[in-house]
Amino acid sequence: MTEEIKVTCLHDRHVALGALMSPFAGYDMPIQYVDITTEHNAVRNKVGVFDVSHMGEVEVTGPEAAKFTNYIFTNDITTIEDGQILYGMMLYPDGGTVDDLLVYRVNENHFFLVINAANIDKDVAWIMEQAKNFDVKVENQSEQFGQIAVQGPQAEKIMREVFGFDGSILKFYTFVRGMHWIDDTFVWVSRTGYTGEDGFEIYAAPEGIRWMWDKLMEAGVQPCGLGCRDTLRFEAGLPLYGDELTPEISPIAATFGMFVKLDKEGGFIGRDACARQKAEGTPKKLVGLELEGKAIPRHGYEVLDGDQVVGYITTGYHSITLDKSVAFALVDRSVGELGNTLNVRIRKKVFPATVVKKRFYTPNYKK
Amino acid sequence: MSKIIDGLFYSESHEYVRVEGDFGYIGITDYAQHELGNVVYVDMPEVDDEVTAGEDFGAVESVKAASDLMSPVSGTVVEVNEALEDEPGLINKDAFENWIIKVEMSDKSELDALMDAAAYKAMIGE
């Protein structure tokens, strides 16, 4: 049985722009409009816009919304104020990752969860199941929202010029919501992104998103596909669910422990497993690798210590910004020390690689 | 519409062979470079390596993906196009001019199994 492929509210725009389209997470998505390098550089140096309407949105409301959200989330939402956002994960009891997500705090009775497109059905079922013993309402709003991401050093300028929106009111990881720009359209704007650059993510009903996209195109903003979304997030050291975080890879193994608040009040699902992993060390850990030469390490390629297989590449590219071949790899903890030399098998050849920090590019956020 | 050159031999996996005596210049077609997008790396064998018809001898890579190179003929590599090491994008500029390896063919009858320009044109639907 093949599932029918879904489209976003901007699908006709992508086709009209001549984008290379490909299925991703059940949606027919634009991979590139021009080429990945051009779009990548537009975001690093100027500004670009992404259609990320495939992402899922879940609203949690009710008297126990705060307590419940904190119970399914690794980060601690009691540390933020209304109008702030936190990044973190939902975990299985064994510490494996259900998904990584953003949690928007509207108020203590209202939270807005942004989840990965590929995981919408799984996540919603998971959240609903956990919600049984809480006085909360969980609503999957994914079909109601389109989403675009305006990313790059000129994002604030473009938001002002195109929408008359004063982005300077928003610090990194804060948001506003209300009637903006178009009659009868409720819009959420946050200073967030997945590129390592300054930028904004905008959520609204499909009609509003189409209007905004067209305005941005008229203003000459570069449309950017999922191809460069991956190269950008990778350089900035950000994980992709399915590659660096999976049901088998906990945030502790992926070394994103800073988003896991083991000591928060009330605990959370997966807390004990994470505490144990942190104390004992996971058998595998995620590391950065820098290769000698131009050969490109790809997802799934073997990582060796001498001639012994010790892990595999989770994501790898010839970095556009750094002009070097770099990768994330999940390897045996014993060989994962910074500076250690490993080997990566690329087809028939083996290339030396040094263990380096995962953040290949220092993000330019407006904190 | 992709460029196709008469007189070359074409494989189903979009490589071509330009024959000069016992030697074959092997590269990817214009159609293939277009499908692949910007080439950022070409993984080539070394001189004196053996290649076998239908087996891979390297890869061409875009930012996003690696695409195996399948040899259309068997033989010994006598030259690799070293210009591609520094400038892999030459393949996008002119895929037929910028061959990847030069092979001394061990069995020229293998060419009979390949397509001519008209058949290749029909295969890619142009």
XYZ file of C-alpha atoms in Angstrom:
493
model
C 0.000 0.000 0.000
C 1.361 3.408 -0.860
C 0.239 6.425 1.077
C -0.910 9.415 -0.863
C 1.720 12.110 -0.835
C 0.716 15.338 0.873
C 1.417 18.863 -0.294
C 1.906 22.099 1.636
C -0.078 25.275 1.063
C 2.819 26.616 -1.034
C 3.144 23.618 -3.336
C 1.876 25.441 -6.430
C 4.431 28.225 -5.795
C 7.304 25.725 -5.690
C 6.224 24.087 -8.919
C 5.815 27.472 -10.627
C 9.326 28.443 -9.484
C 10.674 25.282 -11.122
C 11.893 23.746 -7.867
C 13.306 20.238 -7.811
C 10.619 18.434 -5.794
C 11.042 15.252 -3.776
C 9.082 13.357 -1.152
C 10.108 14.165 2.414
C 8.236 13.027 5.517
C 5.181 12.239 3.427
C 5.137 15.643 1.705
C 6.175 16.618 -1.811
C 8.777 19.214 -0.815
C 11.169 21.541 -2.637
C 14.772 20.306 -2.384
C 16.239 23.234 -4.308
C 15.129 26.090 -6.527
C 18.511 27.046 -7.988
C 21.141 24.911 -6.300
C 22.003 24.053 -2.730
C 25.201 26.122 -2.628
C 23.521 29.324 -3.838
C 20.659 28.936 -1.377
C 22.997 28.003 1.477
C 25.117 31.096 0.859
C 22.046 33.332 0.605
C 21.108 32.357 4.159
C 24.661 32.670 5.520
C 25.303 36.043 3.866
C 21.922 37.700 3.199
C 18.501 36.167 3.687
C 16.412 33.289 2.423
C 12.928 31.884 3.001
C 11.934 28.257 3.536
C 8.548 26.598 3.291
C 8.395 24.501 6.441
C 4.633 24.040 6.444
C 5.157 20.302 6.747
C 6.191 20.747 10.393
C 3.602 19.690 12.961
C 1.923 21.875 15.566
C 0.233 20.592 18.704
C -1.552 22.772 21.237
C -1.749 21.714 24.856
C -4.267 23.647 26.959
C -5.962 23.262 30.317
C -5.340 23.646 34.034
C -2.539 21.080 34.032
C -0.939 22.158 30.750
C 2.310 23.273 32.400
C 2.627 20.193 34.572
C 1.839 17.880 31.676
C 4.105 19.565 29.127
C 6.989 19.464 31.569
C 6.328 15.765 32.195
C 6.745 14.795 28.520
C 9.587 17.272 27.808
C 13.272 17.051 28.771
C 13.827 20.785 29.193
C 12.194 22.767 32.041
C 9.328 25.033 31.025
C 9.105 26.470 34.541
C 12.329 28.347 33.777
C 10.758 30.444 31.011
C 8.192 33.221 31.009
C 5.143 33.602 28.847
C 6.275 34.506 25.315
C 9.445 32.416 25.532
C 10.417 29.196 23.781
C 12.493 26.179 24.763
C 14.115 23.469 22.663
C 14.183 19.915 23.991
C 13.080 16.336 23.418
C 10.279 13.917 24.217
C 11.646 10.567 25.331
C 10.567 6.984 25.776
C 11.044 5.564 29.272
C 14.333 3.951 28.100
C 15.726 7.346 27.108
C 15.296 6.808 23.334
C 14.007 9.859 21.514
C 10.356 10.180 20.452
C 11.096 13.530 18.817
C 12.878 16.821 19.290
C 10.693 19.887 19.434
C 10.158 23.521 20.324
C 7.780 24.403 23.149
C 6.193 27.873 22.992
C 4.854 29.087 26.334
C 1.742 31.215 25.741
C 0.839 31.034 29.430
C 0.808 28.371 32.093
C -2.410 26.924 30.688
C -1.397 27.019 27.048
C 1.628 25.566 25.257
C 2.350 25.243 21.537
C 4.545 22.319 20.493
C 6.319 22.300 17.125
C 7.253 18.774 16.054
C 8.868 17.072 13.068
C 6.698 16.349 10.044
C 7.713 12.708 9.818
C 6.647 12.182 13.431
C 3.283 13.935 13.560
C 1.087 10.826 13.805
C 3.468 9.052 16.178
C 3.939 12.107 18.391
C 0.265 12.988 18.605
C -0.589 9.411 19.576
C 2.217 9.447 22.151
C 1.184 12.791 23.643
C -2.504 11.774 23.778
C -1.586 8.525 25.506
C 0.485 10.295 28.164
C -2.227 12.940 28.631
C -4.815 10.480 29.943
C -4.058 11.178 33.585
C -3.829 14.955 33.226
C -6.466 17.642 33.021
C -5.398 18.888 29.589
C -6.675 19.128 26.060
C -4.291 18.041 23.281
C -5.086 19.217 19.756
C -3.199 18.394 16.584
C -3.262 21.700 14.681
C -0.828 20.640 11.977
C -3.357 20.974 9.170
C -4.446 24.414 10.374
C -0.972 25.966 10.196
C 1.389 26.722 7.384
C 4.884 27.843 8.321
C 7.702 29.772 6.704
C 11.183 30.499 8.025
C 12.914 33.763 7.092
C 16.587 33.172 7.853
C 19.816 35.097 7.503
C 21.622 38.223 8.718
C 19.153 40.432 6.800
C 16.069 38.694 8.210
C 15.178 41.549 10.557
C 15.544 44.093 7.759
C 13.350 42.067 5.409
C 10.671 41.575 8.057
C 10.533 45.353 8.485
C 10.569 46.170 4.780
C 8.100 43.536 3.648
C 5.701 43.249 6.573
C 6.398 46.383 8.589
C 7.224 44.044 11.440
C 9.706 45.333 14.007
C 11.715 42.204 14.721
C 13.895 44.034 17.230
C 11.143 43.512 19.816
C 11.955 39.796 19.758
C 15.018 38.321 21.394
C 16.295 34.885 20.430
C 13.749 32.197 21.391
C 10.854 34.570 22.090
C 7.631 35.055 20.138
C 4.556 37.185 19.666
C 1.166 36.172 18.411
C -1.817 38.156 17.212
C -3.544 39.718 14.262
C -0.744 40.883 12.030
C -0.377 42.308 8.557
C -3.451 40.804 6.977
C -7.078 41.087 8.007
C -8.440 38.145 9.921
C -5.179 36.257 10.005
C -3.771 35.135 13.290
C 0.009 34.961 13.116
C 2.722 33.602 15.380
C 6.222 35.035 14.899
C 9.246 33.692 16.750
C 12.929 34.507 16.609
C 13.983 30.939 15.960
C 15.344 28.818 13.152
C 17.304 25.809 12.038
C 20.177 27.368 10.127
C 22.651 28.802 12.635
C 21.699 32.318 11.497
C 19.435 34.989 12.897
C 15.887 34.660 11.664
C 12.188 34.300 12.222
C 9.692 31.490 11.949
C 6.133 32.464 11.093
C 3.032 30.333 11.606
C -0.370 31.186 10.185
C -3.344 29.742 8.357
C -2.489 28.614 4.794
C -4.086 31.692 3.205
C -1.871 33.985 5.271
C 1.253 31.971 4.567
C 0.612 32.162 0.818
C 0.195 35.940 1.025
C 3.451 36.286 2.984
C 5.383 34.000 0.638
C 4.258 36.015 -2.387
C 5.295 39.260 -0.672
C 8.738 37.834 0.073
C 9.124 36.666 -3.533
C 8.130 40.140 -4.794
C 10.837 41.564 -2.522
C 13.387 39.280 -4.181
C 14.087 37.046 -1.189
C 15.807 33.801 -2.227
C 13.502 30.773 -1.847
C 15.456 27.982 -0.148
C 14.793 24.251 -0.271
C 15.281 21.400 2.142
C 18.676 20.672 0.563
C 20.319 23.712 2.098
C 18.184 23.480 5.231
C 20.126 20.292 5.956
C 23.577 21.684 5.102
C 22.899 24.785 7.211
C 21.626 23.006 10.308
C 24.418 20.467 10.054
C 27.179 23.096 10.006
C 25.619 24.757 13.048
C 25.781 21.480 14.991
C 22.012 20.980 15.102
C 20.594 17.435 15.074
C 18.057 16.039 12.616
C 15.566 13.566 14.014
C 16.125 10.241 12.278
C 19.867 10.855 11.910
C 21.282 12.132 15.223
C 18.265 11.483 17.450
C 16.243 8.288 17.081
C 14.369 5.818 19.300
C 17.812 4.206 19.746
C 19.788 7.431 20.233
C 19.049 9.340 23.428
C 19.911 13.019 23.807
C 22.610 11.927 26.274
C 24.275 9.691 23.665
C 23.864 12.478 21.107
C 25.577 14.804 23.629
C 22.650 17.206 23.810
C 22.471 16.768 27.590
C 22.188 20.524 28.113
C 18.562 20.224 27.012
C 17.868 17.459 29.537
C 17.074 18.813 33.006
C 17.509 15.770 35.210
C 16.811 17.657 38.433
C 13.637 19.490 37.477
C 10.632 19.182 39.758
C 8.224 16.369 38.933
C 10.672 14.540 36.669
C 9.833 13.577 33.076
C 9.429 10.470 30.975
C 12.871 8.990 30.354
C 14.457 10.857 33.248
C 15.823 7.831 35.115
C 17.303 6.293 31.974
C 19.034 9.579 31.148
C 20.370 9.917 34.704
C 21.810 6.407 34.482
C 23.303 7.061 31.030
C 24.867 10.262 32.263
C 26.369 8.539 35.312
C 27.598 5.421 33.500
C 28.286 6.840 30.049
C 26.457 5.567 26.969
C 28.216 2.850 24.923
C 28.100 5.130 21.862
C 28.354 8.882 21.572
C 27.886 11.425 18.818
C 31.050 13.222 17.722
C 32.190 15.590 15.018
C 34.720 14.373 12.443
C 36.929 16.340 10.104
C 38.309 14.406 7.147
C 41.487 14.880 5.209
C 40.820 15.425 1.530
C 37.692 16.198 -0.415
C 35.912 12.838 -0.299
C 32.453 13.175 1.219
C 31.308 11.055 4.167
C 27.613 10.180 3.845
C 24.966 8.835 6.210
C 25.616 5.192 7.020
C 29.288 5.023 6.002
C 31.475 3.043 8.412
C 33.810 4.663 10.922
C 36.866 2.601 11.855
C 39.526 2.624 14.539
C 42.400 1.046 12.678
C 40.466 -1.616 10.771
C 37.854 -2.202 13.489
C 34.360 -0.813 12.829
C 33.497 1.503 15.740
C 30.488 3.370 14.397
C 28.876 5.095 11.451
C 28.295 8.519 9.922
C 24.922 10.062 10.829
C 25.251 13.155 8.588
C 28.166 14.311 6.447
C 28.899 16.877 3.789
C 31.656 18.767 2.126
C 30.786 21.866 4.185
C 29.858 24.763 1.924
C 30.845 27.433 4.440
C 34.087 25.789 5.614
C 35.131 24.071 2.355
C 36.054 20.935 4.330
C 34.590 17.440 4.548
C 33.008 17.102 7.986
C 30.520 14.758 9.608
C 28.586 13.753 12.663
C 29.275 10.147 13.629
C 27.939 7.818 16.297
C 30.989 5.956 17.611
C 32.121 3.840 20.542
C 32.602 6.135 23.529
C 36.149 4.793 24.010
C 37.301 6.265 20.679
C 35.304 9.503 20.823
C 37.818 11.788 22.500
C 38.563 15.121 20.856
C 41.708 14.920 18.743
C 41.546 11.159 18.293
C 42.243 9.901 14.766
C 39.747 7.486 13.207
C 39.095 6.307 9.658
C 36.024 6.647 7.467
C 35.358 4.144 4.710
C 34.114 5.855 1.557
C 33.371 3.198 -1.052
C 36.656 1.320 -1.602
C 38.971 3.768 0.150
C 39.626 4.709 3.753
C 40.232 8.316 4.828
C 41.731 9.542 8.126
C 39.398 11.695 10.231
C 40.002 13.651 13.429
C 37.428 13.867 16.211
C 36.424 17.541 16.519
C 33.631 19.569 18.130
C 30.235 19.045 16.482
C 29.618 22.737 15.956
C 31.505 23.335 12.720
C 30.115 26.827 12.259
C 29.560 29.337 15.064
C 25.936 30.469 14.889
C 25.091 34.178 14.564
C 22.041 34.451 16.774
C 20.625 37.764 18.065
C 20.651 37.004 21.778
C 17.104 19.439 -23.723
C 20.268 17.486 -23.078
C 23.177 17.355 -25.445
C 23.828 13.974 -27.090
C 26.780 13.343 -29.372
C 26.691 10.972 -32.334
C 29.390 8.329 -32.559
C 29.688 7.682 -28.817
C 28.565 4.557 -26.961
C 26.078 5.001 -24.127
C 25.200 2.909 -21.066
C 21.857 2.626 -19.294
C 23.465 4.178 -16.223
C 24.306 7.328 -18.255
C 28.000 6.882 -18.903
C 29.478 7.295 -22.358
C 32.539 5.861 -24.099
C 34.374 7.785 -26.772
C 36.479 5.249 -28.659
C 39.907 6.039 -30.080
C 41.573 2.839 -31.296
C 41.926 0.495 -28.334
C 41.249 3.294 -25.887
C 37.968 4.478 -24.451
C 37.342 7.831 -22.780
C 34.636 7.321 -20.156
C 32.519 10.043 -18.634
C 28.917 10.843 -17.711
C 26.401 12.225 -20.164
C 25.057 15.742 -20.251
C 21.692 14.358 -19.152
C 23.356 12.753 -16.106
C 25.217 15.907 -15.041
C 21.998 17.844 -15.314
C 20.091 15.336 -13.186
C 22.875 15.300 -10.602
C 23.270 19.063 -10.271
C 26.496 20.802 -9.292
C 29.289 18.238 -9.098
C 31.442 18.918 -6.022
C 33.642 15.819 -5.996
C 34.682 13.079 -8.403
C 36.002 9.869 -6.870
C 38.312 8.401 -9.500
C 40.372 5.210 -9.645
C 44.137 5.277 -10.090
C 46.177 4.644 -13.192
C 46.741 0.881 -13.694
C 43.550 0.005 -11.809
C 41.380 -2.549 -13.598
C 37.758 -1.697 -14.393
C 35.071 -4.210 -15.285
C 32.036 -3.658 -17.485
C 28.948 -3.195 -15.293
C 30.922 -2.608 -12.105
C 31.525 0.652 -10.326
C 34.856 2.427 -10.636
C 34.173 5.584 -8.618
C 31.491 8.169 -8.016
C 30.372 11.655 -8.910
C 28.973 13.635 -6.009
C 26.719 16.633 -5.669
C 26.309 18.429 -2.329
C 23.397 16.155 -1.558
C 24.275 12.731 -2.929
C 26.865 10.355 -4.310
C 26.164 8.630 -7.603
C 28.208 5.546 -8.497
C 30.081 5.457 -11.766
C 29.614 2.163 -13.620
C 32.165 1.216 -16.211
C 30.603 0.519 -19.628
C 33.651 -1.520 -20.681
C 36.426 -3.610 -19.127
C 40.077 -2.703 -19.210
C 42.967 -0.913 -17.541
C 42.931 2.721 -16.505
C 45.716 4.504 -18.374
C 44.816 8.062 -17.425
C 42.475 9.918 -15.065
C 41.272 13.451 -15.728
C 43.244 15.223 -13.005
C 41.620 18.570 -13.793
C 38.489 17.235 -12.096
C 40.320 16.963 -8.771
C 40.539 20.739 -8.475
C 37.527 21.639 -10.540
C 34.853 18.903 -10.453
C 32.331 21.449 -11.792
C 33.951 21.081 -15.235
C 31.592 18.136 -15.685
C 28.651 20.533 -15.449
C 30.252 22.898 -17.950
C 30.761 20.211 -20.585
C 30.270 16.589 -19.626
C 31.431 15.236 -22.986
C 34.587 17.337 -23.131
C 35.470 16.486 -19.527
C 35.821 12.714 -19.562
C 36.691 11.032 -16.242
C 38.986 8.100 -17.108
C 40.800 6.809 -20.164
C 40.791 3.006 -20.376
C 42.715 0.572 -22.529
C 39.874 -1.760 -23.439
C 40.432 -5.489 -23.012
C 37.372 -6.588 -25.010
C 36.036 -4.186 -27.600
C 33.098 -6.492 -28.302
C 31.612 -5.169 -25.043
C 30.807 -2.000 -26.983
C 28.151 -3.976 -28.864
C 26.074 -4.147 -25.701
C 25.941 -0.345 -25.417
C 23.521 2.080 -27.053
C 24.164 4.465 -29.884
C 23.127 8.112 -29.676
C 19.650 7.481 -31.132
C 18.890 4.642 -28.719
C 20.158 6.658 -25.755
C 18.088 9.624 -26.828
C 15.033 7.400 -26.922
C 15.842 5.968 -23.474
C 15.963 9.351 -21.784
C 12.789 10.335 -23.604
C 14.118 13.279 -25.575
